[in-house]
mmCIF file of C-alpha atoms and ligand atoms in Angstrom:
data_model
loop_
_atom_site.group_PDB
_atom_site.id
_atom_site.type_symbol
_atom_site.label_atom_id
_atom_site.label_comp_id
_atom_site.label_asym_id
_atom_site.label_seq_id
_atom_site.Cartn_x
_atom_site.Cartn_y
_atom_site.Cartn_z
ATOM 1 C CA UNK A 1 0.000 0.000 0.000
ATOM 2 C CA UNK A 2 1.356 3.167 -0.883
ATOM 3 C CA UNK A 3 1.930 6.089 1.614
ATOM 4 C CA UNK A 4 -0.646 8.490 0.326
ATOM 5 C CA UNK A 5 -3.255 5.488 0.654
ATOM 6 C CA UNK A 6 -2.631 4.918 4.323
ATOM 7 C CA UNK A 7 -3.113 8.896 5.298
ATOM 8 C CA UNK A 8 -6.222 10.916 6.349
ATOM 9 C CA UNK A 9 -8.498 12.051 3.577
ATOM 10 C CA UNK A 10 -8.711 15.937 3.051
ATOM 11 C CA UNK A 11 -12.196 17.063 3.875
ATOM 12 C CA UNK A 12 -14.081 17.285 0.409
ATOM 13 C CA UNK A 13 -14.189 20.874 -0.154
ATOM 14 C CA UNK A 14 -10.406 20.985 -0.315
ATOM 15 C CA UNK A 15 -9.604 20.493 -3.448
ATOM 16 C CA UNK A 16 -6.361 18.929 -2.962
ATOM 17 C CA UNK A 17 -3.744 20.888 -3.112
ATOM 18 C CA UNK A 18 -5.581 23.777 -5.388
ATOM 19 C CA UNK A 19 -6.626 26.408 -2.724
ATOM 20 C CA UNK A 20 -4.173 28.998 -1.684
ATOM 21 C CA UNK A 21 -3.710 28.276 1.623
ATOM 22 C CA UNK A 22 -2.992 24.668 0.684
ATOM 23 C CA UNK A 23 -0.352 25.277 -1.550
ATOM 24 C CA UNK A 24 1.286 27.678 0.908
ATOM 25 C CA UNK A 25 1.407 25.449 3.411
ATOM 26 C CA UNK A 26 2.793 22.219 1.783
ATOM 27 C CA UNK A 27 5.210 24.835 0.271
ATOM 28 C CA UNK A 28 6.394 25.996 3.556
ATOM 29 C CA UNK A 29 6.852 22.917 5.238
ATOM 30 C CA UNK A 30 8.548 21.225 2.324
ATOM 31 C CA UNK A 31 11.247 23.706 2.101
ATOM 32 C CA UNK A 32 14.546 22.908 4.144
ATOM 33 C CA UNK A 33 13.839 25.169 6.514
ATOM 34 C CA UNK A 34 10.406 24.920 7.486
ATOM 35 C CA UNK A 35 7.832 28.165 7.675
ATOM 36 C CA UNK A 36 4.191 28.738 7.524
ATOM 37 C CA UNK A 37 2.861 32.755 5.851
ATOM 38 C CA UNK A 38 1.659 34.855 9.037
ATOM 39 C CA UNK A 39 -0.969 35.920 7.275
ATOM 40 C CA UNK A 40 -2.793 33.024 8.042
ATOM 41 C CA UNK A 41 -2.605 33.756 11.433
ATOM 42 C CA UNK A 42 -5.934 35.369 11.192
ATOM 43 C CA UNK A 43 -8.663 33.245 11.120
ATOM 44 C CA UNK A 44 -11.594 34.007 13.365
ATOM 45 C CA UNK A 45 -9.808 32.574 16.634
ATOM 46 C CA UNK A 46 -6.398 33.886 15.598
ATOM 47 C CA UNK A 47 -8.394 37.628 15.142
ATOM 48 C CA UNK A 48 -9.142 36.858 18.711
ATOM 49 C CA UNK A 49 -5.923 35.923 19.928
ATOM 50 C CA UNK A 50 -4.318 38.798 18.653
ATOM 51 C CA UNK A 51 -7.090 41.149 20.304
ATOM 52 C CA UNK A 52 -6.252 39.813 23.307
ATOM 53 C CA UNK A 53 -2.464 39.690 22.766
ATOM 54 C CA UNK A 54 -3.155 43.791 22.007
ATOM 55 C CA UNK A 55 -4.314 44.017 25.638
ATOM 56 C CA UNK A 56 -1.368 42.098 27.903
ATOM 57 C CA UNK A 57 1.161 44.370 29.934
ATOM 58 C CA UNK A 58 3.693 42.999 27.970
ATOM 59 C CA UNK A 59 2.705 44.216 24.619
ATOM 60 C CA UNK A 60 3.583 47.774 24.437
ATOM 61 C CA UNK A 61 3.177 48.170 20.855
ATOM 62 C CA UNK A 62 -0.162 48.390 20.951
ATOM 63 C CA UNK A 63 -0.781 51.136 24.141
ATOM 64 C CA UNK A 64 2.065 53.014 22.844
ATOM 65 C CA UNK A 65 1.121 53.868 19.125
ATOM 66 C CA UNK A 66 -2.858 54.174 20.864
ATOM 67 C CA UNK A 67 -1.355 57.187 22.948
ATOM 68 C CA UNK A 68 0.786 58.572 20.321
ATOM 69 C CA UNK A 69 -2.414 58.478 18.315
ATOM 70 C CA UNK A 70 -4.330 60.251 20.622
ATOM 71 C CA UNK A 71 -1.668 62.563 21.341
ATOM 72 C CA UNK A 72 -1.048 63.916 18.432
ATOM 73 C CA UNK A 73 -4.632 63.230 17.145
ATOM 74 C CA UNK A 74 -4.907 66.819 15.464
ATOM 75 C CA UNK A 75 -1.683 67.056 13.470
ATOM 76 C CA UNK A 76 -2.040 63.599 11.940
ATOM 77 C CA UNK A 77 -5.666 64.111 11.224
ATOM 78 C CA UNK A 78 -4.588 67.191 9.815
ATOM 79 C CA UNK A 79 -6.692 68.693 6.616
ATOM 80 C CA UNK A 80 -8.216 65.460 6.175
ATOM 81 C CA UNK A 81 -11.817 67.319 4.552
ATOM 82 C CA UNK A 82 -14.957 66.737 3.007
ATOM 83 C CA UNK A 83 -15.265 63.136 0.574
ATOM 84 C CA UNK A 84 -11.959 62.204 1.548
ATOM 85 C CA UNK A 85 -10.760 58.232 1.246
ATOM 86 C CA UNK A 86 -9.435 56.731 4.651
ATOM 87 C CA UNK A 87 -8.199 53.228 3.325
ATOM 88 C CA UNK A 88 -6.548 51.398 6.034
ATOM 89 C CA UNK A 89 -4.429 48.430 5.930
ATOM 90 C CA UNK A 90 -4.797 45.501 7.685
ATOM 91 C CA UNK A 91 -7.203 47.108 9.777
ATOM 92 C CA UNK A 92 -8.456 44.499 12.522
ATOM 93 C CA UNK A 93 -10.627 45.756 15.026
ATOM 94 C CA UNK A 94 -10.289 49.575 13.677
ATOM 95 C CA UNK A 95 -9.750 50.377 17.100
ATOM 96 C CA UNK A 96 -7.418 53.176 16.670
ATOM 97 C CA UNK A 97 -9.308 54.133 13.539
ATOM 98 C CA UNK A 98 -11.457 55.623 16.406
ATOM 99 C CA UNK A 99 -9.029 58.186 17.592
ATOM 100 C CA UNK A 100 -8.979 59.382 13.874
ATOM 101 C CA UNK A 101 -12.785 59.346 13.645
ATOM 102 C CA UNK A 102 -13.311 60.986 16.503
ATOM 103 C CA UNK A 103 -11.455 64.066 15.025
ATOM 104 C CA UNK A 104 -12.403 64.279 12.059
ATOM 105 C CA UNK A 105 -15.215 66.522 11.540
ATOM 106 C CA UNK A 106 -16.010 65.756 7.284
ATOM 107 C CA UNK A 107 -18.156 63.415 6.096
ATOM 108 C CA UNK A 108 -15.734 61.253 4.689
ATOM 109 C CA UNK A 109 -15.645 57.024 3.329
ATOM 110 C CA UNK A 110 -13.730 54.623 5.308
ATOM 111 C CA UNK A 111 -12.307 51.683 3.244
ATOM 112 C CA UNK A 112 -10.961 48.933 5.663
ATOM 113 C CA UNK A 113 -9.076 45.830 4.040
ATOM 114 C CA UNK A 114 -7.956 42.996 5.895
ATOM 115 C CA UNK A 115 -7.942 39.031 5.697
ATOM 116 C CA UNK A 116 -9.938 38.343 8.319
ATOM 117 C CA UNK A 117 -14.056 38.070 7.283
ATOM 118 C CA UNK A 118 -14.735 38.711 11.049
ATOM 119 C CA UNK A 119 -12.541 40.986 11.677
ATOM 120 C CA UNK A 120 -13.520 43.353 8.884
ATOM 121 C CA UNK A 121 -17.997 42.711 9.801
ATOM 122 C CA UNK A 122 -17.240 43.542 14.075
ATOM 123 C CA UNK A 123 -15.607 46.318 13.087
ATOM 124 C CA UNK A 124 -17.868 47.835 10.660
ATOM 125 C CA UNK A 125 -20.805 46.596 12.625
ATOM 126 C CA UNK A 126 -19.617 48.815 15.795
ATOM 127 C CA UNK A 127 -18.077 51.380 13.859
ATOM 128 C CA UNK A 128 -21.373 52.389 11.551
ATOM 129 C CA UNK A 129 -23.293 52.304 15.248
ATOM 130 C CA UNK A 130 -20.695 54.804 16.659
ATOM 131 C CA UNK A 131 -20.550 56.884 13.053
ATOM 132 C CA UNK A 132 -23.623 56.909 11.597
ATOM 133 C CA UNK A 133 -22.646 59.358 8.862
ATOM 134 C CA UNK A 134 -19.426 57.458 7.902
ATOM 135 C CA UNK A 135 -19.668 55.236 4.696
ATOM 136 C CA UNK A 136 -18.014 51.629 5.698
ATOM 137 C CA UNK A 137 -16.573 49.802 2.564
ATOM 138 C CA UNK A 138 -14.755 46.530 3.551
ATOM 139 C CA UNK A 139 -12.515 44.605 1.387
ATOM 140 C CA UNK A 140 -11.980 41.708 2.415
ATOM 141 C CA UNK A 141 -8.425 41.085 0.305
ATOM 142 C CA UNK A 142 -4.395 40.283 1.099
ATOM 143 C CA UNK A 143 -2.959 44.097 0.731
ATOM 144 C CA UNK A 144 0.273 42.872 -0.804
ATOM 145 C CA UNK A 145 -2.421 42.434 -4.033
ATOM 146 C CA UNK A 146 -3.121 45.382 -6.622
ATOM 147 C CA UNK A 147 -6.123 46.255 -4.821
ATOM 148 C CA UNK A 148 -9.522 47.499 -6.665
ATOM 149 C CA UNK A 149 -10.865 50.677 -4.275
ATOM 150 C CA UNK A 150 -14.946 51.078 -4.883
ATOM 151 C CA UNK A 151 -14.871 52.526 -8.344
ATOM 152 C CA UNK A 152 -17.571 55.243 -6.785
ATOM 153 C CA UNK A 153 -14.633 56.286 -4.243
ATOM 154 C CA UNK A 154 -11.618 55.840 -6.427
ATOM 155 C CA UNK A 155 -11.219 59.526 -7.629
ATOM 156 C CA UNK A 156 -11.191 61.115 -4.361
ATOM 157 C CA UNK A 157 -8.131 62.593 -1.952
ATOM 158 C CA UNK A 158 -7.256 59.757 0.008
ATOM 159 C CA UNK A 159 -5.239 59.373 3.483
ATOM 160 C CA UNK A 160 -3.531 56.077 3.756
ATOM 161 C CA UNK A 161 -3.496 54.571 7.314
ATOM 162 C CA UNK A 162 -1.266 51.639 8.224
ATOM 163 C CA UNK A 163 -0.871 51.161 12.015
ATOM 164 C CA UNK A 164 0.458 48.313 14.496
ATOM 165 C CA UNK A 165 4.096 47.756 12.873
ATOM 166 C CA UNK A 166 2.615 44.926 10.670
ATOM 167 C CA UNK A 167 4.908 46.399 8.164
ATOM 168 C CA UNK A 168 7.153 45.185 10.252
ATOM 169 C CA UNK A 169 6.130 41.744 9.421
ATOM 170 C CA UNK A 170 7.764 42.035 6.064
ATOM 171 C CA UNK A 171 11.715 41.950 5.691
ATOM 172 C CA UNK A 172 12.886 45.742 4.558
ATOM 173 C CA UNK A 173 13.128 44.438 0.504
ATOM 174 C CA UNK A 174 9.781 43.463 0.535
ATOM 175 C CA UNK A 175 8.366 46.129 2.747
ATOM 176 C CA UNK A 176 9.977 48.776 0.623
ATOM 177 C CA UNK A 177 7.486 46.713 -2.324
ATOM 178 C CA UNK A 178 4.676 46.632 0.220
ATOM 179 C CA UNK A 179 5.111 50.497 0.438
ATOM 180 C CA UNK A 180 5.516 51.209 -3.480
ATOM 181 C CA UNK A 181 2.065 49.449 -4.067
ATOM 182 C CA UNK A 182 0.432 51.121 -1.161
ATOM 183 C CA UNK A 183 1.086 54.575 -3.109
ATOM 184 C CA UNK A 184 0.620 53.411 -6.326
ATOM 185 C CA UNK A 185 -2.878 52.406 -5.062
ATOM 186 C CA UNK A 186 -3.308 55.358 -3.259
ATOM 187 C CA UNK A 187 -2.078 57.848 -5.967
ATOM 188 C CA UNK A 188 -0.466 61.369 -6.008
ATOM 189 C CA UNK A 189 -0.919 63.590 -3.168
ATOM 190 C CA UNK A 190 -2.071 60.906 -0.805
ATOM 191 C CA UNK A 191 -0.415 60.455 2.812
ATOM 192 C CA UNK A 192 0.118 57.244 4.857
ATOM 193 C CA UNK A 193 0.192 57.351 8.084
ATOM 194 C CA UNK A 194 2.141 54.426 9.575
ATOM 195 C CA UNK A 195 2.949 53.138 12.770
ATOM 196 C CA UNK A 196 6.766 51.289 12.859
ATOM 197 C CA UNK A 197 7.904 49.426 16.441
ATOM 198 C CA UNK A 198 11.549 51.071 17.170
ATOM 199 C CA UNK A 199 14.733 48.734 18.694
ATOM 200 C CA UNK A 200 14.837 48.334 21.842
ATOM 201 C CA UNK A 201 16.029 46.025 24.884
ATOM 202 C CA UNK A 202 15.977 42.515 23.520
ATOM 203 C CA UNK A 203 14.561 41.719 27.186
ATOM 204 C CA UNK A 204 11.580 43.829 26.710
ATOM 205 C CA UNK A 205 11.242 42.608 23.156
ATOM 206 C CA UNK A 206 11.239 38.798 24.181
ATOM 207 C CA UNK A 207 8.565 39.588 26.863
ATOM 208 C CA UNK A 208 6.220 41.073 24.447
ATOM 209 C CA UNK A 209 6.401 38.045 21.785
ATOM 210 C CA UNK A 210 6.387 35.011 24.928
ATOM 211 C CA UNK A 211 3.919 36.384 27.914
ATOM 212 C CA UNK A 212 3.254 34.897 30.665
ATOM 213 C CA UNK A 213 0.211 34.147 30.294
ATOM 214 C CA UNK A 214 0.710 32.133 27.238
ATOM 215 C CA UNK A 215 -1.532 33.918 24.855
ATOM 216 C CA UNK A 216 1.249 34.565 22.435
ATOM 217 C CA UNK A 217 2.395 30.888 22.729
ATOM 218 C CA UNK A 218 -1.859 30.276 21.764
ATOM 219 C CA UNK A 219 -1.770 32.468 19.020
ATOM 220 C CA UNK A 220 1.622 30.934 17.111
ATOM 221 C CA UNK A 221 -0.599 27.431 17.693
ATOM 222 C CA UNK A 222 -3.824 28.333 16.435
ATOM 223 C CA UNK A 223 -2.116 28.229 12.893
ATOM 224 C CA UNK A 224 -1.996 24.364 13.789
ATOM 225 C CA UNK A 225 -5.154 24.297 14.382
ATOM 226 C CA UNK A 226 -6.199 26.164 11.309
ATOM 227 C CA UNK A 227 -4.702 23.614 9.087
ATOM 228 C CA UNK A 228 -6.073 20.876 10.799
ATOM 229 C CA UNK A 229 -9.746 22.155 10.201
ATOM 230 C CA UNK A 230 -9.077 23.430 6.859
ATOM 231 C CA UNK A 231 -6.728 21.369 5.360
ATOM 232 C CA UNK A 232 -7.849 17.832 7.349
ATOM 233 C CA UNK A 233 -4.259 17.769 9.426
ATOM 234 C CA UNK A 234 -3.337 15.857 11.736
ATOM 235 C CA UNK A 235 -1.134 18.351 13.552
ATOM 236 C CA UNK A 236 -0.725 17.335 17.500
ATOM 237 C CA UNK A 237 -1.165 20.456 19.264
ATOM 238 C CA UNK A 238 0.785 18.899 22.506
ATOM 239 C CA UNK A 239 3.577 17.879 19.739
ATOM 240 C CA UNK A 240 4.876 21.591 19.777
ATOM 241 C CA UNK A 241 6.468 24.486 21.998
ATOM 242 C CA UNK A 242 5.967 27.973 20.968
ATOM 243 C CA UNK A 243 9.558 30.086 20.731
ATOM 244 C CA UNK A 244 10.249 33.616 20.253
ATOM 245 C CA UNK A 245 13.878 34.976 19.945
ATOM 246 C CA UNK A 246 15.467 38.042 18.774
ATOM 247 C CA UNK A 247 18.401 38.539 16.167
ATOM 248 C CA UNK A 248 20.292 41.266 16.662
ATOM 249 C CA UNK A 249 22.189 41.271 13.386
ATOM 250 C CA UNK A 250 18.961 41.107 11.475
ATOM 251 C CA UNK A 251 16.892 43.388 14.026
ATOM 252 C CA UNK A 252 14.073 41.058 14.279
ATOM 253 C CA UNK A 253 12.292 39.148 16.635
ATOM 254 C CA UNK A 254 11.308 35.483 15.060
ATOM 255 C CA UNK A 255 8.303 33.225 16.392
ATOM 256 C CA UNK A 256 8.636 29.296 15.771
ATOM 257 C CA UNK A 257 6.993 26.601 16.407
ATOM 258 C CA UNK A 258 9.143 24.178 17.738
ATOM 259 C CA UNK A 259 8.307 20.154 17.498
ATOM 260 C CA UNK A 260 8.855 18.384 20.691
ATOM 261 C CA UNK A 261 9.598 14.866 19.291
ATOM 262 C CA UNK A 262 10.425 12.789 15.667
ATOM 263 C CA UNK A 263 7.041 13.025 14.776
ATOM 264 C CA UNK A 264 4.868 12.796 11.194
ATOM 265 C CA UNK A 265 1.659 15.333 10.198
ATOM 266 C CA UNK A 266 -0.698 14.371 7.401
ATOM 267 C CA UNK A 267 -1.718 17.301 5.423
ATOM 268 C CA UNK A 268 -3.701 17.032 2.248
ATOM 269 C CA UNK A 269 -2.579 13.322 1.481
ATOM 270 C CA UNK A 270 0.501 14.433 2.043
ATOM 271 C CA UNK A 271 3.176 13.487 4.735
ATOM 272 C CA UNK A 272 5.264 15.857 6.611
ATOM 273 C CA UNK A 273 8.311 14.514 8.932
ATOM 274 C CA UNK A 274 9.791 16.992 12.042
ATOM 275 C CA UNK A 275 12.715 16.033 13.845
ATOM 276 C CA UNK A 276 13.015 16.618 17.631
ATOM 277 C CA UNK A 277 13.348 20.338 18.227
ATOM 278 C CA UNK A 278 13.207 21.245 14.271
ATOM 279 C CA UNK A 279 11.153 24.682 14.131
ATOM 280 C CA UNK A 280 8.455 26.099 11.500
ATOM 281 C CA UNK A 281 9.246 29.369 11.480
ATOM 282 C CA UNK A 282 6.075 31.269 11.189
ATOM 283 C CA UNK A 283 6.579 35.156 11.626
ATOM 284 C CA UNK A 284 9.339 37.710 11.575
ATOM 285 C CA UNK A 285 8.593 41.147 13.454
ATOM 286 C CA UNK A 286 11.331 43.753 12.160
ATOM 287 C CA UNK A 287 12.148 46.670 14.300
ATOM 288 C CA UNK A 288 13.830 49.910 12.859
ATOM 289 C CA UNK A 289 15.692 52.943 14.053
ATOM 290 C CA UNK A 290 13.678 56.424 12.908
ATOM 291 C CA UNK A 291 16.617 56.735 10.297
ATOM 292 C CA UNK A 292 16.208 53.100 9.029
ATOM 293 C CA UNK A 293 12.747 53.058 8.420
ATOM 294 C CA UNK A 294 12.581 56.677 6.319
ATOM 295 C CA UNK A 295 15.566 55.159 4.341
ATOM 296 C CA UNK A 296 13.235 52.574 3.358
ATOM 297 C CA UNK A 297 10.186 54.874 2.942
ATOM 298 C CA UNK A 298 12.005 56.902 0.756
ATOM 299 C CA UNK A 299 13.509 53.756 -1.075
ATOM 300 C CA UNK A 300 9.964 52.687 -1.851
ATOM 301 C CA UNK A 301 9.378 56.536 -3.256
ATOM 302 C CA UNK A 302 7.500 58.175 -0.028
ATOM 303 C CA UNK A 303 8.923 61.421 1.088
ATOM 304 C CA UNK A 304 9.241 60.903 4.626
ATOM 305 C CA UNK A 305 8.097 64.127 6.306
ATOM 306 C CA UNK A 306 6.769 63.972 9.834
ATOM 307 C CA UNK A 307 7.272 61.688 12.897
ATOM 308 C CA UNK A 308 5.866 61.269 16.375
ATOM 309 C CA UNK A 309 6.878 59.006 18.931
ATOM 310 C CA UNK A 310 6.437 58.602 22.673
ATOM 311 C CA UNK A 311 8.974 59.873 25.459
ATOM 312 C CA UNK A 312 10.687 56.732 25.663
ATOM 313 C CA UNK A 313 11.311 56.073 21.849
ATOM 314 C CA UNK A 314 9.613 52.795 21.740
ATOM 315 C CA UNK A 315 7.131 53.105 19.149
ATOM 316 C CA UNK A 316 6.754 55.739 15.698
ATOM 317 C CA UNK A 317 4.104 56.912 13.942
ATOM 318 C CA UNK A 318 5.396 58.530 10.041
ATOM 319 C CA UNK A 319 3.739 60.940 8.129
ATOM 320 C CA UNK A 320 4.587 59.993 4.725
ATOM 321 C CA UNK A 321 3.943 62.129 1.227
ATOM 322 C CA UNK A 322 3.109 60.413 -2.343
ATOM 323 C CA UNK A 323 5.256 60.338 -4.435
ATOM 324 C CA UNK A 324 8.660 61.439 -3.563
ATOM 325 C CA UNK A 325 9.521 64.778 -5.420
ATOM 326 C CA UNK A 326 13.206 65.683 -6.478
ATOM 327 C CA UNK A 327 13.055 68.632 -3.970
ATOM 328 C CA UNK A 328 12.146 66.100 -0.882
ATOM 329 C CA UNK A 329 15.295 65.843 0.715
ATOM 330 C CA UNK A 330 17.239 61.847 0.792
HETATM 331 N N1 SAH B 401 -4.164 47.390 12.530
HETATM 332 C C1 SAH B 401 -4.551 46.671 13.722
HETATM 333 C C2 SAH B 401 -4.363 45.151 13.563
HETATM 334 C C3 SAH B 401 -2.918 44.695 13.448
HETATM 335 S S1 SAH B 401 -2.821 42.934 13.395
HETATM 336 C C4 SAH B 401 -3.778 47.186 14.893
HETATM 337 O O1 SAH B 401 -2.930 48.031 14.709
HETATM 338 O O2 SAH B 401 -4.030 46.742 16.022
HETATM 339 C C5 SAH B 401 -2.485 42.687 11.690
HETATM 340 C C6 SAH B 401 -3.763 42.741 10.859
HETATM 341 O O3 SAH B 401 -3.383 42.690 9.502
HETATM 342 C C7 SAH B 401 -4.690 41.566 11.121
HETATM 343 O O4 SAH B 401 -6.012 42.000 11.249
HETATM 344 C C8 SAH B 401 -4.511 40.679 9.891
HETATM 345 O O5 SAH B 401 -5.670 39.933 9.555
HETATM 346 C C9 SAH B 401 -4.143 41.689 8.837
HETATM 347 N N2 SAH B 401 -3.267 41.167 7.794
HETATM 348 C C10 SAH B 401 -2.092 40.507 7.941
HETATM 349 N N3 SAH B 401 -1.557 40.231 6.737
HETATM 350 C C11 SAH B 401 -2.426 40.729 5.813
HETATM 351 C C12 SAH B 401 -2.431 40.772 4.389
HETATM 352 N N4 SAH B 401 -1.425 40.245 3.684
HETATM 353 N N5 SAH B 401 -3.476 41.376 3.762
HETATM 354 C C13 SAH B 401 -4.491 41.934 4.483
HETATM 355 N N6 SAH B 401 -4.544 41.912 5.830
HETATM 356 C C14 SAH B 401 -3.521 41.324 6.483
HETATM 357 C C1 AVI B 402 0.533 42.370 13.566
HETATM 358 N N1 AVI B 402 1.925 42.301 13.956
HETATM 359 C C2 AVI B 402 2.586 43.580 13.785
HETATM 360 C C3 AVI B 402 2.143 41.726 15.293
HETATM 361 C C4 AVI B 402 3.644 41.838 15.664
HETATM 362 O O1 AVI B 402 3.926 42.377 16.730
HETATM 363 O O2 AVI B 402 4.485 41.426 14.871
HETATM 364 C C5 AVI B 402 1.681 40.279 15.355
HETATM 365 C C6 AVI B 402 2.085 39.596 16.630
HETATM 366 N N2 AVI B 402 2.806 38.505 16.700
HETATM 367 C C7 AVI B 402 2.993 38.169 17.956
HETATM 368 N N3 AVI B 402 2.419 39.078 18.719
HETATM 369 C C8 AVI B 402 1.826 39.981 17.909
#
């Protein structure tokens, strides 16, 4: 009997291996090294997790930007005026959308886009109860895409907003990409206003990617679990140890999962082996210096022009300009 015959059947709406998050997954666990996309992350639980993950003492990132938001709530709102675009990316919960809302006095359109289905319907459920003026567009869509904005809304001035250092889940090449599409999208005369975790302690950085509480350590697993309901796996929850470390040289902190014995997963017919402590590397969270992270703005063909940050230089928000003009200095 061959291999293939003696594993799990995929449930039957997985067309084996023809859906995207298939083929990303046998992908990243057949490579050498192995690693699973963050984006997938965020199903409906994993939207959760990270919610919660926003809210432990450990996590600064997410208290800090909120109160440089809030802060600073005028200047970055700035002109923002009458049928203006908001189009924010990766938007989650739109919590600190809020801040903006709240100070902005136009009638404007709000154009969330985001992977996660639930995400994207609690937020514009609470947000069109809080704003009943505001017009609440969803796209539910990967942002690294070319991205279609509502053809009613696509002529108008448009503020980009891009909070929570996710660009700091891409490595600086591809963020710079990330960044060039974003403005593209966006067109000329737009602003993004982006929020970009800063280097720090390696302590403090550990802390905030392996909590105590072990909500982290539930969040890196839930991707398990993901491919075990959507993809028929067999994955062994018990069979592996969440691990966060930072590299110094490369300025990032990595999250792995890391398999506690020689152990084999069925996935879609297919069979995966992990030796003891092998890892599947599964997210990379790059932190910058101010300088660093204009270089690559300006790389990608933003002018960098303002930036806030809190008193103790652990988080940014940048107030970038589309395109770059030959008088923009760098
Ligand atoms: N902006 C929110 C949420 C950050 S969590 C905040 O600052 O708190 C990252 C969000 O980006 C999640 O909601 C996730 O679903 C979304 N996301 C991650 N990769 C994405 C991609 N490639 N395309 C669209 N959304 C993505
Ligand atoms: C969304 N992103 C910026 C978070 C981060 O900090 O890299 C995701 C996260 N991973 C672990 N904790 C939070």
């Amino acid at each position: 009997m061959s291999r293939a015959q003696t594993l799990p059947k995929a449930p039957a709406h997985v067309d084996t291996p023809e859906n995207e998050f298939a083929r990303a997954v046998i992908a990243g666990l057949s490579k050498e090294k192995k690693t699973l996309p963050c984006r997938y992350f965020y199903d409906a639980r994993g939207s959760e997790l990270f919610e919660d993950i926003t809210r432990l003492p450990e996590y600064y990132p997410t208290r800090t930007e909120t109160q440089i938001l809030r802060d600073h709530a005028a200047d970055i709102v700035g002109e923002i005026g009458d049928g203006e675009l908001l189009v924010e990316f990766g938007s989650g919960s739109s919590l600190k959308t809020e801040i903006l809302l709240d100070r902005i006095a136009s009638s404007i359109a709000y154009v969330p886009i985001d992977v996660s289905q639930t995400a994207l319907a609690d937020a514009k459920r609470r947000l069109t109860k809080r704003y009943p003026e505001l017009d609440v567009r969803p796209i539910e869509a990967d942002f690294s895409r070319a991205i279609a904005l509502p053809a009613d809304l696509a002529s108008r001035r448009k503020t980009g907003f891009f909070p929570g250092s996710t660009i700091g889940n891409l490595a600086p090449s591809d963020a710079q990409s990330l960044l060039s599409i974003f403005g593209r999208a966006l067109g000329e005369g737009s602003r993004l206003i982006i929020g970009v975790d800063l280097k720090k302690d390696p302590r403090v950085l550990i802390e905030a990617y392996d909590d105590a509480e072990g909500v982290t350590a539930a969040f890196n697993l839930n991707l398990l679990h993901r491919i075990n309901r959507e993809l028929g796996g067999d994955f062994d929850e018990q069979g592996f140890r969440h691990r966060a470390l930072y590299d110094p040289a490369k300025g990032r902190v990595e999250m792995h999962l890391v398999s506690a014995r020689n152990q084999r997963v069925a996935i879609c017919g297919r069979s995966f082996r992990f030796r003891e402590n092998e890892t599947i590397h599964t997210e990379n969270s790059y932190k910058y210096t101010l300088d660093q992270f204009r270089d690559v703005a300006r790389a990608s063909g933003w002018n960098a022009k303002r930036v806030w940050t809190d008193a103790n230089k652990q988080f940014s928000v940048h107030e970038l300009i589309w395109p770059k003009t030959g008088r923009d200095i760098g």
